[in-house]
Amino acid sequence: GRRAQRMQSSAPRIAFVIETTLGNAVFLDNLKRAMGRRTDITPVWLPIDEHADDVWEYLPMVRSRLSMRGGLRARSALNQAFATEPVRAAVVHTQRLAHLSHDFMRRVPSVISTDATPSGLEEYLRYYGLRTQHAGWLGRAKNVLHRRTYAIAKGMLSFSEYTKRSLVEEYGVPGASVHVVWPSVDTTLWRPAPEKKPRDGVVRLLFVGGDLGRKGGQLLLRWARETRRRDLVTTTPFEAPPGVRVHVGVQPNSPELIGLAQAADLFVLPTMADMSSWAIAEAKAAGLAVLSTPAGGVGELVRDGVDGRIVPAGDYTALAHMLDALLQRPATLEAMGLEARRMAEAHMDLDTTCSRMLAFIRQVTGV
């Protein structure tokens, strides 16, 4: 016990400033889980809630701008944490929170973690019918700000090769300064459980996505107006056709969510605009074949024909044909599921990913 205490006290303090919106909450939850099993660093958790009821909510210029609010909160959280007891390094997720902390990042070696660059997010803007943020003087100013923020960071963690390419080619970040960490899950928690699969000859599909439209859920629903059993986990209210069960308010890493994956045969995420996907990593760890699209970095997580299939984003006909074909071949789905689990163990295991990530953080920050 005393030796562990000594190790703990000599373990460097590293601050983790993390947005808590959407998939970022899963990232934070998983990171805490992995760090809780280690004694070589002392993590200081600084979650940033973008909807906190604090002073920044009431400043007219700030209130409407998520990046401004998040940036001010992150800056104040970092400075407070450092004043209490100095930290040796910081990890900021995402760059949006780092823009107002350049002075802190110059004092304390920092790494920025991100699943998307502004140019990558243009896909989202197009999907929602919003105008580009890259045009004119505003676009140029934004580009300069991002380049400066990335340059001050000692290194970058990217959730996909897709985002790494953007960082290197569009924002001048040296390739060696970017470490790719795919979405990873606790593979002891997310694991196949063959006994949970009902052996009734019905092929069960699972879809998990908060934003039903962007994640391609509407395309899946259009196809699902047949009779087979499907489970959809979402935050979007809608009228479910027969044979579709909707699960709302399911928490990340919850037994309910894991159980749904273990009972399914195929995970379907026909996403229209995306960067990376925790849901795919979870499904693969649970031993599910995955049907998805090449949107953003999502296509990297599925080996077409090996542990799943890839269809073009937004192509309903291709999606419907592929679903019909896969439903006729339960043995193929089972074989793909075994390959999916194998890949998850090799490349998406939380503890392994965390070790590599920490090794990179310590190397670039000199901690």
Tab-separated table of C-alpha atoms in Angstrom:
chain	number	residue	atom	x	y	z
A	1	GLY	CA	0.000	0.000	0.000
A	2	ARG	CA	2.741	2.483	0.950
A	3	ARG	CA	4.668	1.784	-2.246
A	4	ALA	CA	1.521	2.393	-4.326
A	5	GLN	CA	0.997	5.669	-2.424
A	6	ARG	CA	4.577	6.733	-3.141
A	7	MET	CA	4.126	5.894	-6.840
A	8	GLN	CA	0.866	7.818	-6.839
A	9	SER	CA	2.467	10.901	-5.313
A	10	SER	CA	5.359	10.832	-7.792
A	11	ALA	CA	2.956	10.283	-10.691
A	12	PRO	CA	2.813	13.502	-12.749
A	13	ARG	CA	-0.418	15.498	-12.601
A	14	ILE	CA	-1.954	15.926	-16.045
A	15	ALA	CA	-5.076	18.052	-16.567
A	16	PHE	CA	-7.765	16.744	-18.927
A	17	VAL	CA	-10.111	19.470	-20.168
A	18	ILE	CA	-12.932	17.771	-22.048
A	19	GLU	CA	-16.159	18.990	-23.669
A	20	THR	CA	-19.122	16.961	-22.437
A	21	THR	CA	-21.391	17.213	-25.490
A	22	LEU	CA	-22.496	14.174	-27.527
A	23	GLY	CA	-19.732	11.618	-28.224
A	24	ASN	CA	-17.306	13.600	-26.073
A	25	ALA	CA	-19.156	12.406	-22.958
A	26	VAL	CA	-18.392	8.806	-23.970
A	27	PHE	CA	-14.724	9.752	-24.524
A	28	LEU	CA	-14.574	11.264	-21.025
A	29	ASP	CA	-16.324	8.290	-19.422
A	30	ASN	CA	-13.973	5.801	-21.127
A	31	LEU	CA	-10.865	7.831	-20.333
A	32	LYS	CA	-11.793	7.985	-16.633
A	33	ARG	CA	-12.394	4.235	-16.644
A	34	ALA	CA	-8.969	3.525	-18.189
A	35	MET	CA	-7.069	6.036	-16.012
A	36	GLY	CA	-8.690	4.603	-12.887
A	37	ARG	CA	-6.708	1.417	-13.524
A	38	ARG	CA	-3.322	3.176	-13.708
A	39	THR	CA	-0.899	4.577	-11.143
A	40	ASP	CA	1.695	6.175	-13.452
A	41	ILE	CA	-0.138	9.514	-13.783
A	42	THR	CA	-2.503	11.557	-11.637
A	43	PRO	CA	-5.301	12.803	-13.889
A	44	VAL	CA	-7.011	16.089	-12.999
A	45	TRP	CA	-10.474	16.008	-14.596
A	46	LEU	CA	-11.885	19.310	-15.857
A	47	PRO	CA	-15.126	18.524	-17.729
A	48	ILE	CA	-16.560	21.567	-19.500
A	49	ASP	CA	-20.344	21.681	-19.623
A	50	GLU	CA	-21.382	24.039	-22.390
A	51	HIS	CA	-24.733	24.654	-20.773
A	52	ALA	CA	-23.586	25.462	-17.240
A	53	ASP	CA	-25.411	28.256	-15.466
A	54	ASP	CA	-22.423	30.503	-14.835
A	55	VAL	CA	-21.448	34.117	-15.476
A	56	TRP	CA	-20.575	33.433	-19.133
A	57	GLU	CA	-24.211	32.500	-19.868
A	58	TYR	CA	-25.216	36.128	-19.320
A	59	LEU	CA	-22.660	38.034	-21.405
A	60	PRO	CA	-24.398	39.061	-24.656
A	61	MET	CA	-21.354	38.568	-26.961
A	62	VAL	CA	-20.455	35.249	-25.384
A	63	ARG	CA	-23.794	33.596	-24.818
A	64	SER	CA	-24.486	32.790	-28.468
A	65	ARG	CA	-21.035	31.487	-29.230
A	66	LEU	CA	-20.300	27.967	-28.062
A	67	SER	CA	-16.577	28.279	-28.766
A	68	MET	CA	-16.355	31.516	-26.829
A	69	ARG	CA	-18.266	30.125	-23.831
A	70	GLY	CA	-16.385	26.822	-23.873
A	71	GLY	CA	-13.061	28.611	-24.337
A	72	LEU	CA	-13.626	30.951	-21.386
A	73	ARG	CA	-14.721	28.050	-19.166
A	74	ALA	CA	-11.734	25.950	-20.167
A	75	ARG	CA	-9.317	28.823	-19.551
A	76	SER	CA	-10.725	29.522	-16.111
A	77	ALA	CA	-10.796	25.781	-15.191
A	78	LEU	CA	-7.139	25.360	-16.231
A	79	ASN	CA	-5.955	28.428	-14.331
A	80	GLN	CA	-7.897	27.421	-11.199
A	81	ALA	CA	-6.563	23.858	-11.300
A	82	PHE	CA	-2.997	25.103	-11.773
A	83	ALA	CA	-3.349	27.594	-8.903
A	84	THR	CA	-4.513	24.792	-6.556
A	85	GLU	CA	-1.636	22.447	-7.373
A	86	PRO	CA	0.521	22.785	-10.500
A	87	VAL	CA	-0.053	20.343	-13.338
A	88	ARG	CA	2.857	19.155	-15.480
A	89	ALA	CA	0.889	18.920	-18.738
A	90	ALA	CA	-2.609	19.382	-20.128
A	91	VAL	CA	-4.788	17.616	-22.688
A	92	VAL	CA	-7.538	19.784	-24.201
A	93	HIS	CA	-10.438	18.209	-26.085
A	94	THR	CA	-11.255	19.844	-28.486
A	95	GLN	CA	-9.423	22.782	-30.122
A	96	ARG	CA	-12.572	24.838	-29.628
A	97	LEU	CA	-11.763	24.922	-25.917
A	98	ALA	CA	-8.094	25.758	-26.519
A	99	HIS	CA	-8.336	28.984	-28.556
A	100	LEU	CA	-8.506	31.243	-25.473
A	101	SER	CA	-5.817	29.393	-23.505
A	102	HIS	CA	-2.727	30.133	-25.578
A	103	ASP	CA	-1.003	31.796	-22.595
A	104	PHE	CA	-1.612	28.726	-20.416
A	105	MET	CA	-0.433	26.382	-23.194
A	106	ARG	CA	2.787	28.368	-23.510
A	107	ARG	CA	3.454	27.880	-19.760
A	108	VAL	CA	2.305	24.274	-19.469
A	109	PRO	CA	3.061	21.825	-22.304
A	110	SER	CA	-0.292	20.880	-23.814
A	111	VAL	CA	-1.743	18.406	-26.278
A	112	ILE	CA	-4.956	19.032	-28.223
A	113	SER	CA	-7.291	16.146	-28.939
A	114	THR	CA	-9.886	16.402	-31.712
A	115	ASP	CA	-12.231	14.373	-33.856
A	116	ALA	CA	-12.594	17.081	-36.526
A	117	THR	CA	-10.985	20.161	-38.058
A	118	PRO	CA	-13.147	23.102	-39.216
A	119	SER	CA	-12.762	21.982	-42.828
A	120	GLY	CA	-13.895	18.479	-41.848
A	121	LEU	CA	-16.995	19.966	-40.227
A	122	GLU	CA	-18.044	21.502	-43.561
A	123	GLU	CA	-19.756	18.141	-44.244
A	124	TYR	CA	-22.047	18.811	-41.275
A	125	LEU	CA	-22.827	22.330	-42.477
A	126	ARG	CA	-23.747	20.995	-45.920
A	127	TYR	CA	-25.964	18.312	-44.369
A	128	TYR	CA	-27.856	20.912	-42.294
A	129	GLY	CA	-28.061	23.290	-45.268
A	130	LEU	CA	-25.901	25.929	-43.521
A	131	ARG	CA	-23.508	28.135	-45.412
A	132	THR	CA	-19.748	27.532	-45.429
A	133	GLN	CA	-17.646	29.096	-42.697
A	134	HIS	CA	-14.538	29.032	-44.861
A	135	ALA	CA	-15.387	31.851	-47.219
A	136	GLY	CA	-14.156	35.465	-47.083
A	137	TRP	CA	-12.230	37.243	-44.346
A	138	LEU	CA	-13.985	35.330	-41.572
A	139	GLY	CA	-12.890	32.006	-43.046
A	140	ARG	CA	-9.309	33.261	-43.359
A	141	ALA	CA	-9.300	34.595	-39.778
A	142	LYS	CA	-10.620	31.252	-38.530
A	143	ASN	CA	-7.898	29.397	-40.420
A	144	VAL	CA	-5.182	31.619	-38.920
A	145	LEU	CA	-6.562	31.103	-35.393
A	146	HIS	CA	-6.635	27.309	-35.790
A	147	ARG	CA	-3.123	27.201	-37.234
A	148	ARG	CA	-1.863	29.242	-34.274
A	149	THR	CA	-3.646	27.055	-31.689
A	150	TYR	CA	-2.319	23.867	-33.306
A	151	ALA	CA	1.202	25.325	-33.504
A	152	ILE	CA	1.272	26.175	-29.769
A	153	ALA	CA	0.258	22.611	-28.878
A	154	LYS	CA	3.123	20.155	-28.349
A	155	GLY	CA	1.167	17.480	-30.173
A	156	MET	CA	-2.258	16.486	-31.480
A	157	LEU	CA	-4.434	13.466	-30.831
A	158	SER	CA	-6.735	12.715	-33.767
A	159	PHE	CA	-9.661	10.283	-33.705
A	160	SER	CA	-9.138	9.257	-37.358
A	161	GLU	CA	-6.602	9.157	-40.174
A	162	TYR	CA	-9.132	11.349	-42.030
A	163	THR	CA	-8.773	14.166	-39.478
A	164	LYS	CA	-4.989	13.663	-39.271
A	165	ARG	CA	-4.759	14.231	-43.060
A	166	SER	CA	-6.709	17.476	-42.680
A	167	LEU	CA	-4.469	18.672	-39.797
A	168	VAL	CA	-1.334	17.972	-41.839
A	169	GLU	CA	-2.453	19.099	-45.299
A	170	GLU	CA	-4.754	22.015	-44.449
A	171	TYR	CA	-3.352	23.368	-41.172
A	172	GLY	CA	0.373	22.661	-41.486
A	173	VAL	CA	0.686	20.361	-38.448
A	174	PRO	CA	3.764	18.089	-38.837
A	175	GLY	CA	2.674	14.463	-39.358
A	176	ALA	CA	4.954	13.243	-36.553
A	177	SER	CA	3.113	15.524	-34.096
A	178	VAL	CA	-0.237	13.798	-34.713
A	179	HIS	CA	-1.085	10.521	-32.983
A	180	VAL	CA	-4.221	8.715	-34.201
A	181	VAL	CA	-6.415	7.223	-31.466
A	182	TRP	CA	-9.451	5.463	-32.840
A	183	PRO	CA	-12.561	5.416	-30.660
A	184	SER	CA	-11.881	2.659	-28.116
A	185	VAL	CA	-13.970	0.809	-25.578
A	186	ASP	CA	-13.580	-1.387	-22.540
A	187	THR	CA	-13.492	-4.781	-24.291
A	188	THR	CA	-14.152	-6.601	-21.002
A	189	LEU	CA	-17.418	-4.657	-20.683
A	190	TRP	CA	-18.323	-4.659	-24.383
A	191	ARG	CA	-17.968	-8.305	-25.340
A	192	PRO	CA	-19.956	-10.911	-27.231
A	193	ALA	CA	-22.527	-12.886	-25.195
A	194	PRO	CA	-23.857	-15.610	-27.533
A	195	GLU	CA	-26.281	-16.797	-24.837
A	196	LYS	CA	-28.145	-13.468	-25.139
A	197	LYS	CA	-28.966	-13.977	-28.809
A	198	PRO	CA	-32.516	-15.306	-29.241
A	199	ARG	CA	-32.232	-18.381	-31.509
A	200	ASP	CA	-35.518	-17.749	-33.307
A	201	GLY	CA	-34.266	-17.303	-36.862
A	202	VAL	CA	-34.994	-13.544	-36.765
A	203	VAL	CA	-32.038	-11.346	-37.743
A	204	ARG	CA	-31.861	-8.411	-35.332
A	205	LEU	CA	-30.530	-5.016	-36.351
A	206	LEU	CA	-29.297	-2.298	-34.010
A	207	PHE	CA	-28.941	1.434	-34.740
A	208	VAL	CA	-27.504	3.853	-32.160
A	209	GLY	CA	-27.474	7.591	-32.900
A	210	GLY	CA	-28.726	10.713	-31.152
A	211	ASP	CA	-29.347	12.696	-34.344
A	212	LEU	CA	-31.631	10.324	-36.244
A	213	GLY	CA	-31.479	12.263	-39.530
A	214	ARG	CA	-27.738	12.890	-39.775
A	215	LYS	CA	-26.889	9.365	-38.607
A	216	GLY	CA	-29.026	7.893	-41.416
A	217	GLY	CA	-31.755	6.593	-39.124
A	218	GLN	CA	-34.529	7.878	-41.419
A	219	LEU	CA	-33.176	5.781	-44.305
A	220	LEU	CA	-33.150	2.741	-42.049
A	221	LEU	CA	-36.728	3.453	-40.902
A	222	ARG	CA	-37.857	3.747	-44.521
A	223	TRP	CA	-36.466	0.258	-45.130
A	224	ALA	CA	-37.795	-1.047	-41.807
A	225	ARG	CA	-41.422	-0.604	-42.771
A	226	GLU	CA	-41.235	-4.363	-43.414
A	227	THR	CA	-41.676	-6.766	-40.517
A	228	ARG	CA	-38.371	-7.757	-38.999
A	229	ARG	CA	-37.237	-6.808	-35.500
A	230	ARG	CA	-35.000	-3.732	-35.134
A	231	ASP	CA	-33.764	-1.788	-32.114
A	232	LEU	CA	-33.116	1.937	-32.459
A	233	VAL	CA	-31.378	3.888	-29.711
A	234	THR	CA	-31.805	7.634	-30.237
A	235	THR	CA	-32.723	10.942	-28.623
A	236	THR	CA	-34.981	11.976	-31.501
A	237	PRO	CA	-38.729	11.397	-30.977
A	238	PHE	CA	-40.500	9.760	-33.942
A	239	GLU	CA	-43.342	7.400	-34.859
A	240	ALA	CA	-41.961	3.848	-35.013
A	241	PRO	CA	-43.229	1.419	-37.658
A	242	PRO	CA	-44.217	-2.126	-36.578
A	243	GLY	CA	-41.265	-4.380	-35.669
A	244	VAL	CA	-39.134	-1.415	-34.560
A	245	ARG	CA	-38.444	-0.869	-30.868
A	246	VAL	CA	-37.204	2.560	-29.803
A	247	HIS	CA	-34.968	3.088	-26.763
A	248	VAL	CA	-34.583	6.693	-25.571
A	249	GLY	CA	-32.354	7.998	-22.763
A	250	VAL	CA	-30.002	4.995	-22.774
A	251	GLN	CA	-26.750	5.965	-21.017
A	252	PRO	CA	-23.222	5.349	-22.394
A	253	ASN	CA	-21.689	2.020	-21.276
A	254	SER	CA	-24.972	1.081	-19.553
A	255	PRO	CA	-25.943	-2.603	-19.167
A	256	GLU	CA	-29.058	-1.842	-21.253
A	257	LEU	CA	-27.026	-0.556	-24.221
A	258	ILE	CA	-24.474	-3.383	-23.985
A	259	GLY	CA	-27.323	-5.933	-23.739
A	260	LEU	CA	-28.955	-4.545	-26.903
A	261	ALA	CA	-25.682	-4.964	-28.810
A	262	GLN	CA	-25.147	-8.484	-27.478
A	263	ALA	CA	-28.623	-9.563	-28.600
A	264	ALA	CA	-28.266	-8.121	-32.127
A	265	ASP	CA	-26.764	-9.656	-35.292
A	266	LEU	CA	-25.915	-6.541	-37.306
A	267	PHE	CA	-25.127	-2.945	-36.372
A	268	VAL	CA	-26.369	-0.420	-38.943
A	269	LEU	CA	-25.137	3.188	-39.033
A	270	PRO	CA	-25.872	4.670	-42.489
A	271	THR	CA	-24.473	8.040	-41.386
A	272	MET	CA	-24.656	11.019	-43.768
A	273	ALA	CA	-22.052	13.267	-42.084
A	274	ASP	CA	-19.658	12.114	-39.385
A	275	MET	CA	-16.094	12.192	-38.099
A	276	SER	CA	-15.598	9.075	-35.990
A	277	SER	CA	-17.908	6.674	-34.174
A	278	TRP	CA	-17.864	5.303	-30.642
A	279	ALA	CA	-21.000	3.321	-31.447
A	280	ILE	CA	-19.149	1.333	-34.143
A	281	ALA	CA	-16.262	0.540	-31.760
A	282	GLU	CA	-18.808	-0.650	-29.170
A	283	ALA	CA	-20.712	-2.778	-31.685
A	284	LYS	CA	-17.522	-4.419	-32.961
A	285	ALA	CA	-16.331	-5.180	-29.428
A	286	ALA	CA	-19.723	-6.843	-28.821
A	287	GLY	CA	-19.018	-9.051	-31.843
A	288	LEU	CA	-21.363	-7.411	-34.365
A	289	ALA	CA	-20.922	-7.104	-38.109
A	290	VAL	CA	-21.261	-3.417	-39.073
A	291	LEU	CA	-22.967	-1.799	-42.061
A	292	SER	CA	-21.971	1.857	-42.466
A	293	THR	CA	-20.823	4.551	-44.922
A	294	PRO	CA	-17.433	6.145	-45.684
A	295	ALA	CA	-18.472	9.528	-44.148
A	296	GLY	CA	-15.499	11.280	-42.488
A	297	GLY	CA	-13.301	8.778	-40.655
A	298	VAL	CA	-16.099	6.244	-40.108
A	299	GLY	CA	-15.138	4.067	-43.077
A	300	GLU	CA	-11.713	3.421	-41.490
A	301	LEU	CA	-13.365	1.468	-38.683
A	302	VAL	CA	-14.979	-1.122	-40.974
A	303	ARG	CA	-13.107	-3.476	-43.300
A	304	ASP	CA	-15.526	-3.898	-46.192
A	305	GLY	CA	-16.265	-7.575	-46.781
A	306	VAL	CA	-14.284	-8.674	-43.705
A	307	ASP	CA	-16.126	-7.451	-40.602
A	308	GLY	CA	-18.884	-5.453	-42.260
A	309	ARG	CA	-19.956	-3.619	-45.379
A	310	ILE	CA	-19.678	-0.018	-46.594
A	311	VAL	CA	-22.356	1.627	-48.757
A	312	PRO	CA	-22.314	5.196	-50.170
A	313	ALA	CA	-23.693	7.830	-47.766
A	314	GLY	CA	-27.265	8.884	-48.570
A	315	ASP	CA	-27.773	6.121	-51.172
A	316	TYR	CA	-31.037	4.502	-50.062
A	317	THR	CA	-31.107	1.905	-52.862
A	318	ALA	CA	-27.585	0.655	-52.079
A	319	LEU	CA	-28.429	0.500	-48.352
A	320	ALA	CA	-31.684	-1.421	-48.926
A	321	HIS	CA	-30.023	-3.913	-51.310
A	322	MET	CA	-27.166	-4.538	-48.882
A	323	LEU	CA	-29.546	-5.017	-45.925
A	324	ASP	CA	-31.685	-7.449	-47.925
A	325	ALA	CA	-28.584	-9.407	-48.991
A	326	LEU	CA	-27.094	-9.567	-45.472
A	327	LEU	CA	-30.373	-10.698	-43.908
A	328	GLN	CA	-30.322	-13.736	-46.200
A	329	ARG	CA	-26.874	-14.716	-44.913
A	330	PRO	CA	-26.829	-15.198	-41.128
A	331	ALA	CA	-23.654	-17.349	-41.376
A	332	THR	CA	-21.843	-14.434	-43.078
A	333	LEU	CA	-23.013	-12.062	-40.341
A	334	GLU	CA	-21.712	-14.460	-37.706
A	335	ALA	CA	-18.305	-14.789	-39.412
A	336	MET	CA	-18.064	-11.004	-39.806
A	337	GLY	CA	-18.983	-10.609	-36.128
A	338	LEU	CA	-16.036	-12.802	-35.094
A	339	GLU	CA	-13.703	-10.674	-37.249
A	340	ALA	CA	-15.220	-7.498	-35.752
A	341	ARG	CA	-14.414	-8.677	-32.214
A	342	ARG	CA	-10.883	-9.629	-33.303
A	343	MET	CA	-10.302	-6.136	-34.721
A	344	ALA	CA	-11.764	-4.481	-31.622
A	345	GLU	CA	-9.375	-6.427	-29.384
A	346	ALA	CA	-6.389	-5.516	-31.565
A	347	HIS	CA	-7.133	-1.860	-32.343
A	348	MET	CA	-10.013	-0.556	-30.196
A	349	ASP	CA	-9.181	-1.814	-26.719
A	350	LEU	CA	-9.426	0.988	-24.181
A	351	ASP	CA	-6.412	0.091	-22.014
A	352	THR	CA	-4.094	-0.491	-24.992
A	353	THR	CA	-5.185	2.738	-26.684
A	354	CYS	CA	-4.825	4.629	-23.411
A	355	SER	CA	-1.263	3.335	-22.909
A	356	ARG	CA	-0.254	4.401	-26.417
A	357	MET	CA	-1.939	7.755	-25.979
A	358	LEU	CA	-0.216	8.432	-22.645
A	359	ALA	CA	3.156	7.366	-24.069
A	360	PHE	CA	2.658	9.932	-26.856
A	361	ILE	CA	1.502	12.673	-24.417
A	362	ARG	CA	4.512	12.081	-22.143
A	363	GLN	CA	6.908	12.010	-25.074
A	364	VAL	CA	5.785	15.303	-26.635
A	365	THR	CA	5.291	17.174	-23.334
A	366	GLY	CA	8.473	15.808	-21.716
A	367	VAL	CA	6.581	14.733	-18.573
